[in-house]
Coordinates of C-alpha atoms and ligand atoms in Angstrom, one line a residue:
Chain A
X1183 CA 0.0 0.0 0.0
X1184 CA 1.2 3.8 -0.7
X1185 CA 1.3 6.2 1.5
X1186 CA -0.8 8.7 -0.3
X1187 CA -2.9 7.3 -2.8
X1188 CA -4.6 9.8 -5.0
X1189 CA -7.7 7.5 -7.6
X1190 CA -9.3 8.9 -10.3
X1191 CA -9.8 12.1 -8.4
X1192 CA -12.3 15.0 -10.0
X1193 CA -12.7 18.4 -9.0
X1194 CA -15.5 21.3 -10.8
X1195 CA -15.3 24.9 -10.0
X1196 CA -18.9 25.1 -11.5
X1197 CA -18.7 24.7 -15.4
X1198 CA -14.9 23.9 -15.1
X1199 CA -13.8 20.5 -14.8
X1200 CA -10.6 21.2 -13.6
X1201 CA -9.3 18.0 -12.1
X1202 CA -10.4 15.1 -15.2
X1203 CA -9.1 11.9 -13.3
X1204 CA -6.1 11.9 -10.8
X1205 CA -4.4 8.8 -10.7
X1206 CA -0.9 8.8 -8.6
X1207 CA 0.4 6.5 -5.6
X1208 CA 3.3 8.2 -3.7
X1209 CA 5.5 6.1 -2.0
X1210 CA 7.6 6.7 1.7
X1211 CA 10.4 8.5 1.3
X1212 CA 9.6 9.6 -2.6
X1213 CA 9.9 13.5 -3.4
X1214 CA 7.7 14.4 -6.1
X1215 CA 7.8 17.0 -8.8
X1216 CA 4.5 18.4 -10.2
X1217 CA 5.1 20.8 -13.6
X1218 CA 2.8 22.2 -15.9
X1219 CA 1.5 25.0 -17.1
X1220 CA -0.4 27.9 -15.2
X1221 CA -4.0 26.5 -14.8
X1222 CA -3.5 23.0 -15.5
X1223 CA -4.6 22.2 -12.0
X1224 CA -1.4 21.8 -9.7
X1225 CA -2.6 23.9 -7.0
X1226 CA -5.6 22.5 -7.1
X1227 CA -4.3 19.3 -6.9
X1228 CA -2.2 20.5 -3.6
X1229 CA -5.3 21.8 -2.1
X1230 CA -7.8 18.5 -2.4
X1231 CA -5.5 16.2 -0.8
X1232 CA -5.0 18.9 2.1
X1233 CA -8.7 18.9 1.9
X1234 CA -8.8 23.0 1.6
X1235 CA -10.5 21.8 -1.8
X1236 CA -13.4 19.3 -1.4
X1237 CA -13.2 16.6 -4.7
X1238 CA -16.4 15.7 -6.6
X1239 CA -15.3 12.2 -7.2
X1240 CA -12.4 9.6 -6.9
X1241 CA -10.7 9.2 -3.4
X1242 CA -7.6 10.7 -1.8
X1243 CA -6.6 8.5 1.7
X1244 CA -3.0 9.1 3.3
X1245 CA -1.2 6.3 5.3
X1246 CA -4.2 4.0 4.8
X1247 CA -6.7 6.8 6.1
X1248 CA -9.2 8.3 3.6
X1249 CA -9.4 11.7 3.4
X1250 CA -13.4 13.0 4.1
X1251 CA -14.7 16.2 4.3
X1252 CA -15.7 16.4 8.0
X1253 CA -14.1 18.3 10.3
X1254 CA -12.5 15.3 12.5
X1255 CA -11.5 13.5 9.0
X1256 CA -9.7 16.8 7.8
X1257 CA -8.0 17.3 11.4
X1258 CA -6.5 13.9 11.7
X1259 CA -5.4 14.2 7.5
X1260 CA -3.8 17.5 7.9
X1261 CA -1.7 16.2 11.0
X1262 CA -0.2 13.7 8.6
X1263 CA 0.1 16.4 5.7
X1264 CA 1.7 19.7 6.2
X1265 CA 1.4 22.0 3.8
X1266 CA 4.0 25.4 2.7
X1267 CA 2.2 28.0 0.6
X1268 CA 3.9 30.4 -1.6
X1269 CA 2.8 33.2 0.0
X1270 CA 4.2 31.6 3.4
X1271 CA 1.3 32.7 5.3
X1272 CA 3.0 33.2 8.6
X1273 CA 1.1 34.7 11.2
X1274 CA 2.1 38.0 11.8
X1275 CA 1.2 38.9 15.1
X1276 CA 3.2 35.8 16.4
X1277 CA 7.2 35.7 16.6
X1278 CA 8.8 32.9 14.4
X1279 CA 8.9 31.1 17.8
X1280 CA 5.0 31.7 18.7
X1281 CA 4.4 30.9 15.0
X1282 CA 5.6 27.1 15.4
X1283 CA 4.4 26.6 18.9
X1284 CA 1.0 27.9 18.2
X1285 CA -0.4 25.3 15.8
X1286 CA 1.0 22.2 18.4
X1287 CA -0.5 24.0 21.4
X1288 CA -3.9 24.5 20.4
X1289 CA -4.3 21.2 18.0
X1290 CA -2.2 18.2 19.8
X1291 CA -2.6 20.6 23.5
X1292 CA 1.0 20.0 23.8
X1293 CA 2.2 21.3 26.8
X1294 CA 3.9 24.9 26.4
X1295 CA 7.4 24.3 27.7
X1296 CA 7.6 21.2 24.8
X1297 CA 5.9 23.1 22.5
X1298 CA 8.6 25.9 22.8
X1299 CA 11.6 23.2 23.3
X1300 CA 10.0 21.3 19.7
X1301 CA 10.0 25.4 18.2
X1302 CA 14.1 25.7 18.9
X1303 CA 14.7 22.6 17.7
X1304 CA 12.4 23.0 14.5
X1305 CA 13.8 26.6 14.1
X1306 CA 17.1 25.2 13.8
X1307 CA 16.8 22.5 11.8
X1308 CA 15.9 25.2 9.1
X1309 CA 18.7 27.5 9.9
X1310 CA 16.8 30.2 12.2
X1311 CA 17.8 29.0 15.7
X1312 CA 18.4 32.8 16.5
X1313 CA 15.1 34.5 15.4
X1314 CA 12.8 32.6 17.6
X1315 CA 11.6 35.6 18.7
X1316 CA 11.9 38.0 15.8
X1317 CA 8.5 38.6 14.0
X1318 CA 7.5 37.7 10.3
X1319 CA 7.8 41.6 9.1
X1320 CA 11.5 41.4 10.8
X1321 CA 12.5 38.4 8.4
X1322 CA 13.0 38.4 4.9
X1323 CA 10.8 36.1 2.3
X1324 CA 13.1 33.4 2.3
X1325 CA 13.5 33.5 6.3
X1326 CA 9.7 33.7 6.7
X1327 CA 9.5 30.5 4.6
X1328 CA 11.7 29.0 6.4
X1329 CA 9.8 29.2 9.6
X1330 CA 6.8 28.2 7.9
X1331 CA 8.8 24.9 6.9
X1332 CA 9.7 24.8 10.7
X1333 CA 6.0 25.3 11.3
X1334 CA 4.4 22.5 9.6
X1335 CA 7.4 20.3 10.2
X1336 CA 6.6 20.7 14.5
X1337 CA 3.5 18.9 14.0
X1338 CA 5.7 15.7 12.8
X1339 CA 3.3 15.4 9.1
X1340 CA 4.8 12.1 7.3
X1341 CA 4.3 14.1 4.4
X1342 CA 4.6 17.9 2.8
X1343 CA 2.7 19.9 0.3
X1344 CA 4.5 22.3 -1.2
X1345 CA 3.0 24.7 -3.7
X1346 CA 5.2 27.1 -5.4
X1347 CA 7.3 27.5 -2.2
X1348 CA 10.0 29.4 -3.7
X1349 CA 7.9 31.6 -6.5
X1350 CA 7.5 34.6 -4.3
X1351 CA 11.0 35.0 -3.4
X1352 CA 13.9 37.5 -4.8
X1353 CA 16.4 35.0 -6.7
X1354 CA 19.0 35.5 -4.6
X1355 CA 16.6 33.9 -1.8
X1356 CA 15.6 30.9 -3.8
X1357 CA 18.7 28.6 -2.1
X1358 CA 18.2 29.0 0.9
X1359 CA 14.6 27.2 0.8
X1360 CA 15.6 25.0 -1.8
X1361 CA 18.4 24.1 0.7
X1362 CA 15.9 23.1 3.6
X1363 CA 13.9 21.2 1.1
X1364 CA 16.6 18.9 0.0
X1365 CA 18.0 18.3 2.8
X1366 CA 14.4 17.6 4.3
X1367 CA 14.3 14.9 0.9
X1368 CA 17.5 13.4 2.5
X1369 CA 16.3 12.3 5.8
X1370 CA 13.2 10.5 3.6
X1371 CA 10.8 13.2 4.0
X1372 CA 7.5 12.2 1.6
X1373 CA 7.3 15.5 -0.3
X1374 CA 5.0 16.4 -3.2
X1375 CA 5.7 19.8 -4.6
X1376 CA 4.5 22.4 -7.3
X1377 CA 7.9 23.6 -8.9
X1378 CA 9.2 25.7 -11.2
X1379 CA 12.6 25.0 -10.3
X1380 CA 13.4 22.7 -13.6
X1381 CA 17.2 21.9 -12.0
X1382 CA 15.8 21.0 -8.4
X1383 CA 13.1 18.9 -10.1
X1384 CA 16.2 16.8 -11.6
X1385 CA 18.7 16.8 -9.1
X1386 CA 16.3 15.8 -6.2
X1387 CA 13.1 14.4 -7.3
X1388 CA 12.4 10.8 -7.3
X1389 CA 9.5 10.8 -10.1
X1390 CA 8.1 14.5 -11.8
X1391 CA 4.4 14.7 -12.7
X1392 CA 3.5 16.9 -15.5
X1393 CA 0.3 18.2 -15.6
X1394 CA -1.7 19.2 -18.6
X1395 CA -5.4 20.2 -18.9
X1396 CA -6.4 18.8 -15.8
X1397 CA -4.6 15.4 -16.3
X1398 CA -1.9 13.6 -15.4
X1399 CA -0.2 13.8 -18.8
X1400 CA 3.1 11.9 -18.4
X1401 CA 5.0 10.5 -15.5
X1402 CA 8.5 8.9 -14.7
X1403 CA 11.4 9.5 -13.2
X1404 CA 13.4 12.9 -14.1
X1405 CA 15.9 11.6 -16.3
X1406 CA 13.2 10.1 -18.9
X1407 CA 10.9 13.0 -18.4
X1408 CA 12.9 15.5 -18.8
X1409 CA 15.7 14.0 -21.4
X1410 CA 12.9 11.8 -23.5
X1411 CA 9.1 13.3 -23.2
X1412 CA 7.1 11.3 -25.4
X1413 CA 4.4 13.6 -25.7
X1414 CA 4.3 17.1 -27.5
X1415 CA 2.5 19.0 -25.0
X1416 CA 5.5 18.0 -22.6
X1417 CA 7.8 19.1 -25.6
X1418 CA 6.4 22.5 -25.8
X1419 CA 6.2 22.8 -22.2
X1420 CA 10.1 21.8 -21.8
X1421 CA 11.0 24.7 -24.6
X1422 CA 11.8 21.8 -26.8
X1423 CA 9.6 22.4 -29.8
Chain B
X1280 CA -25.3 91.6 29.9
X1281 CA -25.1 91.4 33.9
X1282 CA -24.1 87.9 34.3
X1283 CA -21.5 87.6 37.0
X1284 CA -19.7 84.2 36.2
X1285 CA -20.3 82.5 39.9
X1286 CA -18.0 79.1 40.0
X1287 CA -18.2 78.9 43.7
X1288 CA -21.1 76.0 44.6
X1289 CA -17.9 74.1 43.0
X1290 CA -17.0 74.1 46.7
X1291 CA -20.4 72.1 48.3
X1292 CA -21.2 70.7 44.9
X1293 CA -17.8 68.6 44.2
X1294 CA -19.0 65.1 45.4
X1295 CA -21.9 65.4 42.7
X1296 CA -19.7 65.6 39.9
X1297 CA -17.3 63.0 41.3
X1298 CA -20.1 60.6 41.7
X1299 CA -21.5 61.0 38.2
X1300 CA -17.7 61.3 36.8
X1301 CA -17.7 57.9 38.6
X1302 CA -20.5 56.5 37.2
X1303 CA -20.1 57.8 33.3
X1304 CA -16.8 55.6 34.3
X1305 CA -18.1 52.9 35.2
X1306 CA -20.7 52.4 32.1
X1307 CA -18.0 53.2 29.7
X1308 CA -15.6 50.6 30.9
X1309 CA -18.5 47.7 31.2
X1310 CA -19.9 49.3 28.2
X1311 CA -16.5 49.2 26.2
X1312 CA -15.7 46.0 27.8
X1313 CA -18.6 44.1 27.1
X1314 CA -19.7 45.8 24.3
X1315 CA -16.7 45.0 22.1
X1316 CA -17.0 41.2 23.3
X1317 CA -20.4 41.1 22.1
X1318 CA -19.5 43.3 19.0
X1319 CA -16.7 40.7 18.1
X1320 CA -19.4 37.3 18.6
X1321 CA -21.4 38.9 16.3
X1322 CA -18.8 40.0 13.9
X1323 CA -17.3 36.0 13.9
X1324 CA -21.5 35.4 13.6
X1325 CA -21.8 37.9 10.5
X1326 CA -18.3 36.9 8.4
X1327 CA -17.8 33.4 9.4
X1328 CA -20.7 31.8 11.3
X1329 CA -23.0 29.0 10.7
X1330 CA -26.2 30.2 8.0
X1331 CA -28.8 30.2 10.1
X1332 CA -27.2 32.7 12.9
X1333 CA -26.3 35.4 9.7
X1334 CA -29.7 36.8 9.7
X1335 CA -30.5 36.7 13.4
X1336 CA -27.6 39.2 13.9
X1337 CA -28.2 40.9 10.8
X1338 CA -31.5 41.8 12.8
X1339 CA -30.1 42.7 15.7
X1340 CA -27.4 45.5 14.2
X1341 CA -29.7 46.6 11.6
X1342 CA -32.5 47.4 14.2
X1343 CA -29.8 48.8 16.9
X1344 CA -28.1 51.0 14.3
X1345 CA -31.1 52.1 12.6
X1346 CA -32.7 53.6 16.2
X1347 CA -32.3 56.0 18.4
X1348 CA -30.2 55.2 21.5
X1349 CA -32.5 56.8 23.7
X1350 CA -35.4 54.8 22.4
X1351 CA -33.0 52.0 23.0
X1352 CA -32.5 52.8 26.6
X1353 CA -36.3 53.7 27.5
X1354 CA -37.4 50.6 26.3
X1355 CA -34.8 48.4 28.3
X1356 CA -36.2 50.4 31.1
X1357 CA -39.7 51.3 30.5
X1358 CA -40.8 49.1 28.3
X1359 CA -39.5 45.4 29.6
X1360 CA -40.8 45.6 32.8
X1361 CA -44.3 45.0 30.8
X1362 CA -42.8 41.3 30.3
X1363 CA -41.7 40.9 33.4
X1364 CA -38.0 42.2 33.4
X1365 CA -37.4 44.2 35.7
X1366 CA -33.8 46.1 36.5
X1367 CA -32.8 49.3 38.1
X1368 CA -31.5 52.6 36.3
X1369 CA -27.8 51.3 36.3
X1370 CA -28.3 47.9 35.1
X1371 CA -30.5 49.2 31.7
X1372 CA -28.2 51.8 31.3
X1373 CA -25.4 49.0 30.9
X1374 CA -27.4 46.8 29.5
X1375 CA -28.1 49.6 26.1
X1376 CA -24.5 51.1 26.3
X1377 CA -23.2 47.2 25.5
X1378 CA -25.9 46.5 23.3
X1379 CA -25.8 50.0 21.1
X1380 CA -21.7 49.6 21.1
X1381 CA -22.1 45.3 20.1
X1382 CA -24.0 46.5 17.0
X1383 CA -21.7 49.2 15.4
X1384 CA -18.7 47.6 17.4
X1385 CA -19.5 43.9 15.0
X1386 CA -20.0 46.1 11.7
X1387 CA -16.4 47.9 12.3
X1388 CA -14.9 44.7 13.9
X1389 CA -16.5 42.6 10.5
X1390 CA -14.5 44.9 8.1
X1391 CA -11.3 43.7 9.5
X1392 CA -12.0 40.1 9.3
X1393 CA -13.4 40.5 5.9
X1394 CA -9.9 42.1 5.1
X1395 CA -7.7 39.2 6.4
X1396 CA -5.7 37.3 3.5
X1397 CA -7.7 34.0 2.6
X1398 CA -4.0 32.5 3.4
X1399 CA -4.2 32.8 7.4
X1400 CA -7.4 30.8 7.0
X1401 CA -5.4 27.9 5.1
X1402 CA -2.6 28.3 7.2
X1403 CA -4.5 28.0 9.6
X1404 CA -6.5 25.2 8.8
X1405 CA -3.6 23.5 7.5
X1406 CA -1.9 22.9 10.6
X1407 CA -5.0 21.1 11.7
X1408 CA -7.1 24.2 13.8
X1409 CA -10.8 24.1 13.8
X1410 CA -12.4 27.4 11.9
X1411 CA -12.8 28.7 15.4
X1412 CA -9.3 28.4 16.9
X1413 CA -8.3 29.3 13.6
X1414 CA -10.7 32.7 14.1
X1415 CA -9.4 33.2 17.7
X1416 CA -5.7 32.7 17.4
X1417 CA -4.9 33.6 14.4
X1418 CA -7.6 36.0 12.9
X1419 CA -8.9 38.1 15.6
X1420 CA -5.9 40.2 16.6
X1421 CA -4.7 41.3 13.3
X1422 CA -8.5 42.2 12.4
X1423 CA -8.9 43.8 15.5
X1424 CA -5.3 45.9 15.1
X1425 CA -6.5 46.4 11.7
X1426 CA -10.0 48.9 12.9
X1427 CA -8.6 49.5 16.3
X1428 CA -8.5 53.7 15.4
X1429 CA -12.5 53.1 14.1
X1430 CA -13.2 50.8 17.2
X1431 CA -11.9 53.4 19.8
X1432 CA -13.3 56.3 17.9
X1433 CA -16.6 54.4 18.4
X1434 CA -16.6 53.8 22.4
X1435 CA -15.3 57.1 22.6
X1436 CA -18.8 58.2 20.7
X1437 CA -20.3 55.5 23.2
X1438 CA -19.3 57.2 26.2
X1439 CA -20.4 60.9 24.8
X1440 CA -23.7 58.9 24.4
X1441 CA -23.6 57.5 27.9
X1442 CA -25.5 61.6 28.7
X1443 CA -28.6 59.9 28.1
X1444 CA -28.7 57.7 30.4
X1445 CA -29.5 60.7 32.8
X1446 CA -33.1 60.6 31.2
X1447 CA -34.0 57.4 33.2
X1448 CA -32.3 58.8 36.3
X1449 CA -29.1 57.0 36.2
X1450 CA -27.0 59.1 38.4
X1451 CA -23.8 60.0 35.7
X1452 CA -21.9 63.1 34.8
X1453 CA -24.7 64.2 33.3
X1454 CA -27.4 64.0 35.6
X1455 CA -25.5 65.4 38.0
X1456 CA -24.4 68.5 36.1
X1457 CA -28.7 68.6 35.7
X1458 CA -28.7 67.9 39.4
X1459 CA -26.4 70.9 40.2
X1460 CA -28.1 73.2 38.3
X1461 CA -31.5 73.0 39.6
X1462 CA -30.4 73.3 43.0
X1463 CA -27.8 76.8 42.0
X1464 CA -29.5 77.8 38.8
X1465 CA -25.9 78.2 37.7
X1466 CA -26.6 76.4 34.3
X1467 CA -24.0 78.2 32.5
X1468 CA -21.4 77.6 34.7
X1469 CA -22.3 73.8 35.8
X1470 CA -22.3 72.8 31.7
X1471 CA -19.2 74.4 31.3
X1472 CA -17.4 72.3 34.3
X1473 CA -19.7 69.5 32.4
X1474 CA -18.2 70.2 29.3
X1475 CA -14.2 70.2 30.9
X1476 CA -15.0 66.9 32.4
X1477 CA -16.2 65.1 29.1
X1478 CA -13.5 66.6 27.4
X1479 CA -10.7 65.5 29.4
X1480 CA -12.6 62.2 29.9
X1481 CA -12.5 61.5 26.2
X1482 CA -9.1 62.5 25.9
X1483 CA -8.1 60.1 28.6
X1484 CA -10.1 57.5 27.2
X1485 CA -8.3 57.8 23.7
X1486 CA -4.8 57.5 25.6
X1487 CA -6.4 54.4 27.5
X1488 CA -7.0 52.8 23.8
X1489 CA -4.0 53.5 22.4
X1490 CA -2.5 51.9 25.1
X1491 CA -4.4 49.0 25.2
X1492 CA -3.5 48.9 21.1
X1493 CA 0.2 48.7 22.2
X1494 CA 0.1 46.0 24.3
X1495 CA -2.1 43.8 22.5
X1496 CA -1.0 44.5 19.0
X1497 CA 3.2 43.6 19.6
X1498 CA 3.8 44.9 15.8
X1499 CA 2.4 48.3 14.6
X1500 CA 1.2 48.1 10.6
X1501 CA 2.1 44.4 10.6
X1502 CA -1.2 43.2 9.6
X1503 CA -1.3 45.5 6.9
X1504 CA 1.9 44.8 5.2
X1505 CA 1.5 40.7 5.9
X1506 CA 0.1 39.3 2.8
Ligands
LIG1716 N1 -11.5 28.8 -6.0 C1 -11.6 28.7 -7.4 N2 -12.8 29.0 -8.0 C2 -12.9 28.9 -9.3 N3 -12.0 28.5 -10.2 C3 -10.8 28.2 -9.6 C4 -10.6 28.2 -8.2 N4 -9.3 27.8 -8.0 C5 -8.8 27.5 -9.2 N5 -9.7 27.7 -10.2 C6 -9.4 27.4 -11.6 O1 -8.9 26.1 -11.7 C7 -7.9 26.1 -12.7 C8 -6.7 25.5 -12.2 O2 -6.1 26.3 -11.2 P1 -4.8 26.0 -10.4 O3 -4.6 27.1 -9.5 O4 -4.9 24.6 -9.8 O5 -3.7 26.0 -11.5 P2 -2.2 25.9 -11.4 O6 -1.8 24.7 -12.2 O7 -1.8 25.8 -10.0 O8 -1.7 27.2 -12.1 P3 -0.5 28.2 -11.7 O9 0.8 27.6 -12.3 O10 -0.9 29.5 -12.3 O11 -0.4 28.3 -10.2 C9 -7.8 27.5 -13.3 O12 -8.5 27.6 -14.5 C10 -8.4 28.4 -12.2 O13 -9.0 29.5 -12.8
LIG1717 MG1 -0.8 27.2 -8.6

């Protein structure tokens, strides 16, 4: 069994069928690439198995656990899947600390002193040990992501969504992240993320999904998607046509 | 013009004032207290509360902002007592202050919410919070730091308002000055003390709120520049 099995999964935003039929199984341990063009239903794709999207058909389950849209199905699905947003969406009236303790306090009622000994420790696995108590606006964008990447990894998720973490950033911050994420990959993190970043997708990824028109329109491991696409919509997409 | 400006029944008159200073007090704080609570339910009510609540509390600020306040306040205290509830001069008066301030306290309070970045929602939710810890520890503040100058601008227009409360005999600043008055026929100079004493109370009560703004608002223009 995978660990996130995503079947024949549709999603509508009224006329627009904008999932057609999802079919991928993620395995422990895999990092996954999803590329495509803008509107071809990545994000989207992020959002219904975080359950911020509700599906119209098909079924999404995570370590054996389908995913259902009540509210104690979505709680005990999005403690197993964190999620980073491209916007970072930190909370800005928390320090970076309060930011990562906040979530574990109020969800699992960990006890404060763990939840702030759990916030160091998560802080500094991303590099940011010393701005525990510096606040979002005092942190640049690739700092803020960081924490947000120390934020969903404090509640222990055995996998991560990642849309578009590194679009928002100046280039020069881009590394940094990217940085986190692969060493993240390393230790066997699951991870599925949107990218843009063509040379991460190769370097790091164990299999890249390429979306088209609300399908999954090819899939395989970088080296034969990138070096031998089969299709010409992956052509195009790739600047080889 | 022979009026000889007389400021002397200051001297026996003095506790008056002080009572009613204490009183106009003591409804704004419960007033403001209370009232932004109550303001806040029903702003989480209005944006992000179940269906069926929406138009029950669409009622309610609709019918309080579109009344007089002290048609408000006669009928808490006049006009209840027909079904049976009964409560002294005091109690009505802080029973209309929180209800007049809950009703254009949750319009002001709803405008921040509705300005919060659909993000801290899906952050929130994200990291596994209900929609209401989600509302309450991560929403709130920001929206509140957000309207804060329009929320204190509106108790402060609360406690001006709190001058009617003399009309059913509560014993404010107010009633006193009428008190005062009728007893020296000094009207002139007893609304002119009046006058001072509303005046610096407002002015205090702004500092009060800007203080209570720094301490529960750690970053100044934060929520505004967080996207
Ligand atoms: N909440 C929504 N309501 C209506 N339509 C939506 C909504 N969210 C997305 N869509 C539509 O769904 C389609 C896919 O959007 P999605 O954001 O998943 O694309 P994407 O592949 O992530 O694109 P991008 O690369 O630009 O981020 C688009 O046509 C978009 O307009
Ligand atoms: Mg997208």
């Amino acid at each position: 069994m995978s660990l996130i099995e995503i079947t024949e999964v549709k999603k509508r935003f009224g006329d627009n069928e904008v999932l057609k039929g999802i079919n991928i199984d993620v395995e422990p341990g895999e990092v996954i690439a999803i590329i495509g063009k803008s509107g071809s239903g990545k994000s989207t794709l992020l959002r219904c198995i975080n359950g911020l999207e509700t599906i119209d058909d098909g079924s999404i389950s995570v370590a054996g656990a389908q995913l259902l849209p009540d509210e104690i199905h979505l709680k005990a699905l999005r403690l197993k899947v964190g999620m980073i947003f491209q916007q970072f969406n930190l909370f800005p009236h928390l320090t970076a600390g309060r930011n990562v303790m906040l979530s574990q306090m109020v969800v699992k009622k960990t006890p404060r002193g763990e939840a702030e000994a759990m916030a160091k420790k998560m802080l500094e696995r991303v590099g940011l040990g010393h701005k525990f108590d510096a606040y979002p606006d005092e942190l640049s964008g690739g700092q803020q992501q960081r924490v947000a990447i120390a934020r969903a990894l404090a509640m222990q998720p055995i996998a991560l969504l990642c849309d578009e973490i590194t679009s928002a950033l100046d280039p020069e911050l881009v590394n940094e992240v990217l940085a986190v994420v692969k060493e993240l990959a390393s230790e066997g993190m699951t991870l599925l993320m949107v990218t843009h970043e063509m040379r991460f997708a190769r370097d790091v990824c164990s299999r890249v999904v390429f979306m088209h028109q609300g399908r999954v329109h090819e899939i395989g491991p970088p080296g034969e998607v990138f070096a031998e696409p089969r299709t010409p919509e992956l052509k195009q997409f790739l600047g080889m046509l | 013009m022979h009026y000889t400006f007389d400021f002397g029944w200051l001297l026996e008159y003095w506790p008056v004032l002080l009572k009613g200073i204490g009183i106009t007090v003591e409804l704004t704080l419960v007033g403001g207290v209370l009232g932004v609570s109550l303001g806040v339910a029903c702003a989480w009510a209005r944006a992000l509360g179940p269906g069926w609540l929406r138009p029950i509390v669409t009622a309610y600020v609709e019918m309080i902002r579109n009344t007089p306040f002290l048609i408000q306040l006669f009928f808490i205290f006049f006009g209840l007592p027909a079904l049976g509830i009964r409560m002294n001069e005091l109690e009505a008066a802080n029973l209309a202050m929180v209800i007049n301030l809950g009703a254009y306290g949750c319009e002001i309070i709803r405008a921040g919410i509705q300005a919060t970045p659909k993000g801290q929602f899906e952050a929130g939710a994200s990291l596994g919070m209900s929609r209401i810890q989600t509302f309450w520890h991560v929403i709130l503040i920001p929206a509140l730091q957000r309207i804060w100058p329009a929320l204190s601008s509106q108790i402060v227009i609360v406690m001006l308002g709190s001058a009617a409360v003399s009309q059913i005999a509560a014993e404010d600043l107010t009633f006193a000055a009428n008190f005062i008055q009728s007893r020296t026929f000094r009207a002139f100079e007893a609304y002119f003390v009046t006058t001072l004493i509303y005046l610096a109370l407002a002015v205090l009560l702004r500092q009060l709120l800007r203080g209570v703004g720094w301490t529960i608002f750690p970053r100044r223009g934060a929520a505004s520049r967080a996207r």
